[in-house]
XYZ file of C-alpha atoms in Angstrom:
248
model
C 7.890 -0.356 -11.567
C 8.600 -3.963 -10.754
C 10.873 -3.378 -7.796
C 11.455 -7.057 -7.291
C 13.233 -7.504 -10.617
C 16.508 -5.948 -9.540
C 17.525 -6.079 -5.894
C 19.695 -2.992 -6.161
C 16.722 -0.948 -7.362
C 14.751 -1.295 -4.134
C 15.516 2.165 -2.803
C 14.868 3.770 -6.184
C 11.565 1.928 -6.482
C 10.496 3.097 -3.043
C 11.189 6.713 -3.875
C 9.365 6.365 -7.195
C 6.318 5.140 -5.286
C 6.458 8.229 -3.102
C 6.712 10.505 -6.112
C 4.972 13.859 -5.975
C 3.839 15.755 -2.909
C 0.169 16.626 -2.991
C -2.108 18.674 -0.771
C -5.627 19.365 -2.008
C -7.177 22.760 -2.519
C -9.992 21.736 -0.198
C -7.530 21.478 2.654
C -6.120 24.919 1.892
C -9.564 26.472 1.680
C -10.543 24.936 4.993
C -7.458 26.333 6.695
C -8.212 29.851 5.422
C -11.845 29.861 6.465
C -11.368 28.116 9.807
C -14.109 26.493 11.918
C -16.948 28.521 13.459
C -16.106 29.906 16.911
C -18.511 27.458 18.542
C -16.901 24.374 16.970
C -14.178 22.590 18.969
C -10.802 22.488 17.256
C -10.801 18.673 17.283
C -13.849 18.675 14.992
C -12.246 20.827 12.297
C -10.553 18.096 10.206
C -13.659 15.929 9.764
C -16.113 18.808 9.469
C -14.350 20.994 6.929
C -11.777 18.911 5.048
C -12.409 17.460 1.599
C -13.148 13.698 1.308
C -9.552 13.004 0.301
C -8.193 15.018 3.229
C -10.477 13.110 5.600
C -9.115 9.882 4.130
C -5.580 11.234 4.529
C -6.260 11.796 8.233
C -6.413 8.007 8.564
C -2.837 7.433 7.405
C -0.055 6.517 9.785
C 1.781 9.366 11.468
C 5.238 9.227 12.981
C 3.695 9.157 16.440
C 1.671 6.048 15.570
C 4.468 4.113 13.876
C 6.026 1.200 15.778
C 9.496 1.744 17.204
C 12.197 1.384 14.559
C 10.093 2.781 11.695
C 9.803 6.270 10.257
C 7.921 8.078 7.521
C 9.782 8.613 4.274
C 8.026 11.939 3.734
C 8.663 15.074 5.779
C 5.001 15.361 6.811
C 2.035 13.037 6.593
C 0.252 15.563 4.340
C 3.070 15.160 1.802
C 1.628 12.058 0.187
C 1.101 10.549 -3.208
C -2.363 10.252 -4.689
C -2.004 7.220 -6.935
C -5.543 7.160 -8.292
C -5.156 10.226 -10.573
C -1.607 9.352 -11.667
C -1.616 5.599 -12.331
C -2.872 4.727 -15.825
C -6.203 2.931 -15.722
C -6.690 -0.457 -17.347
C -9.834 -1.931 -18.857
C -8.690 -5.393 -17.680
C -10.077 -6.286 -14.222
C -7.938 -7.812 -11.488
C -9.794 -11.102 -11.868
C -8.401 -11.629 -15.385
C -5.176 -9.588 -15.429
C -1.924 -11.423 -16.308
C -0.279 -13.207 -13.378
C 2.808 -11.020 -13.767
C 0.714 -7.978 -12.804
C 0.551 -9.238 -9.211
C 4.143 -8.059 -8.837
C 3.483 -4.541 -10.155
C 3.232 -1.920 -7.432
C 0.227 -0.120 -8.929
C -1.926 -3.091 -9.950
C -4.697 -2.139 -7.521
C -5.180 1.423 -8.752
C -4.553 0.414 -12.382
C -7.034 -2.480 -12.540
C -9.531 -1.385 -9.854
C -9.357 2.396 -9.728
C -10.663 3.802 -6.426
C -12.623 7.003 -5.957
C -9.974 8.375 -3.604
C -6.451 7.209 -2.869
C -3.786 8.520 -0.478
C -0.460 7.036 0.569
C 2.585 7.650 2.712
C 6.039 6.092 2.528
C 7.626 4.051 5.312
C 11.043 2.650 6.118
C 12.645 0.656 8.893
C 15.816 1.985 10.491
C 18.558 1.121 10.199
C 17.734 0.275 6.583
C 20.534 -2.205 5.949
C 18.123 -4.884 4.766
C 16.283 -2.638 2.326
C 12.954 -2.372 4.209
C 11.102 0.250 2.216
C 7.391 0.420 1.628
C 4.227 2.421 1.914
C 0.763 2.549 3.395
C -2.174 3.402 1.151
C -5.884 3.999 1.732
C -8.228 3.453 -1.233
C -11.890 4.439 -1.007
C -14.397 2.734 -3.303
C -18.070 3.111 -4.118
C -20.418 1.244 -1.743
C -19.977 -2.510 -2.150
C -17.073 -2.215 -4.570
C -14.277 -2.739 -2.009
C -15.603 -6.202 -1.131
C -15.559 -7.126 -4.838
C -11.969 -5.897 -5.196
C -10.818 -7.961 -2.213
C -12.433 -11.063 -3.713
C -10.724 -10.338 -7.043
C -7.287 -9.981 -5.389
C -7.737 -13.283 -3.570
C -8.968 -14.978 -6.731
C -6.044 -13.687 -8.827
C -3.529 -14.938 -6.266
C -5.159 -18.360 -6.172
C -5.204 -18.459 -9.982
C -1.478 -17.680 -10.136
C 0.350 -19.853 -7.569
C 3.528 -19.684 -9.686
C 4.682 -18.110 -12.921
C 7.843 -17.008 -14.705
C 8.872 -13.408 -15.360
C 11.328 -12.310 -18.046
C 13.817 -9.760 -16.673
C 15.466 -6.869 -18.492
C 18.789 -8.698 -18.198
C 17.473 -11.499 -20.394
C 17.176 -14.011 -17.553
C 13.989 -15.396 -16.027
C 12.750 -15.231 -12.454
C 10.471 -17.872 -11.029
C 7.698 -16.350 -8.929
C 5.838 -18.189 -6.179
C 2.686 -16.616 -4.755
C 1.149 -17.305 -1.359
C -1.899 -15.861 0.384
C -2.567 -15.918 4.113
C -5.082 -14.164 6.312
C -4.261 -10.759 7.782
C -3.955 -11.141 11.537
C -6.084 -8.114 12.407
C -9.844 -7.935 13.057
C -11.504 -6.375 10.015
C -14.278 -6.877 7.462
C -11.752 -8.760 5.309
C -7.994 -9.085 5.074
C -5.208 -10.965 3.365
C -1.425 -10.902 3.012
C -0.017 -11.467 -0.473
C 3.606 -12.640 -0.684
C 5.615 -13.119 -3.870
C 8.930 -14.972 -3.623
C 11.194 -14.349 -6.639
C 13.947 -16.865 -7.294
C 16.658 -15.477 -9.567
C 19.252 -17.575 -11.394
C 22.301 -18.118 -9.195
C 20.675 -16.903 -5.963
C 20.153 -19.359 -3.115
C 17.640 -17.197 -1.271
C 14.510 -15.781 -2.912
C 13.603 -12.114 -2.825
C 10.262 -11.569 -1.113
C 7.774 -8.731 -1.554
C 4.691 -8.426 0.638
C 1.388 -6.589 0.586
C -1.328 -6.713 3.205
C -4.862 -5.711 2.178
C -7.440 -4.965 4.882
C -10.994 -3.883 4.125
C -12.808 -1.553 6.479
C -16.218 -0.875 4.951
C -15.639 0.788 1.578
C -11.935 1.494 2.214
C -9.072 -0.879 1.475
C -5.984 -0.284 3.613
C -2.772 -1.603 2.089
C 0.657 -1.933 3.682
C 3.345 -2.769 1.132
C 6.908 -3.884 1.732
C 9.241 -3.926 -1.248
C 11.596 -6.759 -2.033
C 14.187 -8.069 0.400
C 16.138 -11.226 1.130
C 15.681 -12.639 4.640
C 13.821 -9.573 5.930
C 13.963 -9.047 9.681
C 10.289 -8.067 9.713
C 7.343 -8.100 7.344
C 4.166 -6.109 6.827
C 2.765 -7.489 10.076
C 5.188 -5.227 11.951
C 3.256 -2.168 10.745
C -0.229 -3.453 9.863
C -1.883 -3.327 13.339
C -0.701 0.259 13.856
C -1.994 1.234 10.404
C -5.428 -0.227 11.100
C -5.555 1.440 14.519
C -4.633 4.832 13.007
C -7.375 4.563 10.384
C -10.013 3.552 12.925
C -9.022 6.359 15.293
C -9.427 8.927 12.509
C -12.744 7.443 11.400
C -14.091 7.653 14.945
C -13.730 11.464 14.993
């Protein structure tokens, strides 16, 4: 869904991103068998969970969210798994149409990961429409670095473009890329400002991409006018949560 096309569809778009609850069979099997008596309880998640569940352990929890934010799902294990559900494309990110930069699922559609988990986020009160998600995408060794380079290259190739809307009007899109202000193997923040006919202020959507080894961490904020905070309000906490889980 292109959530930026219609401002009033922001909340609907956010819920569509969150979609279906999923909890893998590997997690259920691990909970039935339980760890050996000699194993400390803190070791159970990393020792017995499936790869996707171990990746899921790195997602933000309510306890790790900054003040003023909350999860959109009831539990962190109630997450989407975009990799199996998003249709794959044979067109790589490096040569996809510029308009695809504004599509929520362009990463999993044009550079499908091996594993993908996500959780929804919102800022409260939500009067400015701050909805979004955090996602973790695991790639084959070396592939994540290629994907990051492709994202950066696509953004530089498409500094501006026009998008035809369902209403018959046209939005002018302006793309900017800055560095992600967190220490990591690689990171960038992609912003798309959409100027609609008759509107003085553009609508802005943001995505931060941070690479940690073979995993790309993404924090996405859907469209808003004059947002009171951006992805940077959540990104450091998201990176810290992933690193804490990886250290176990």
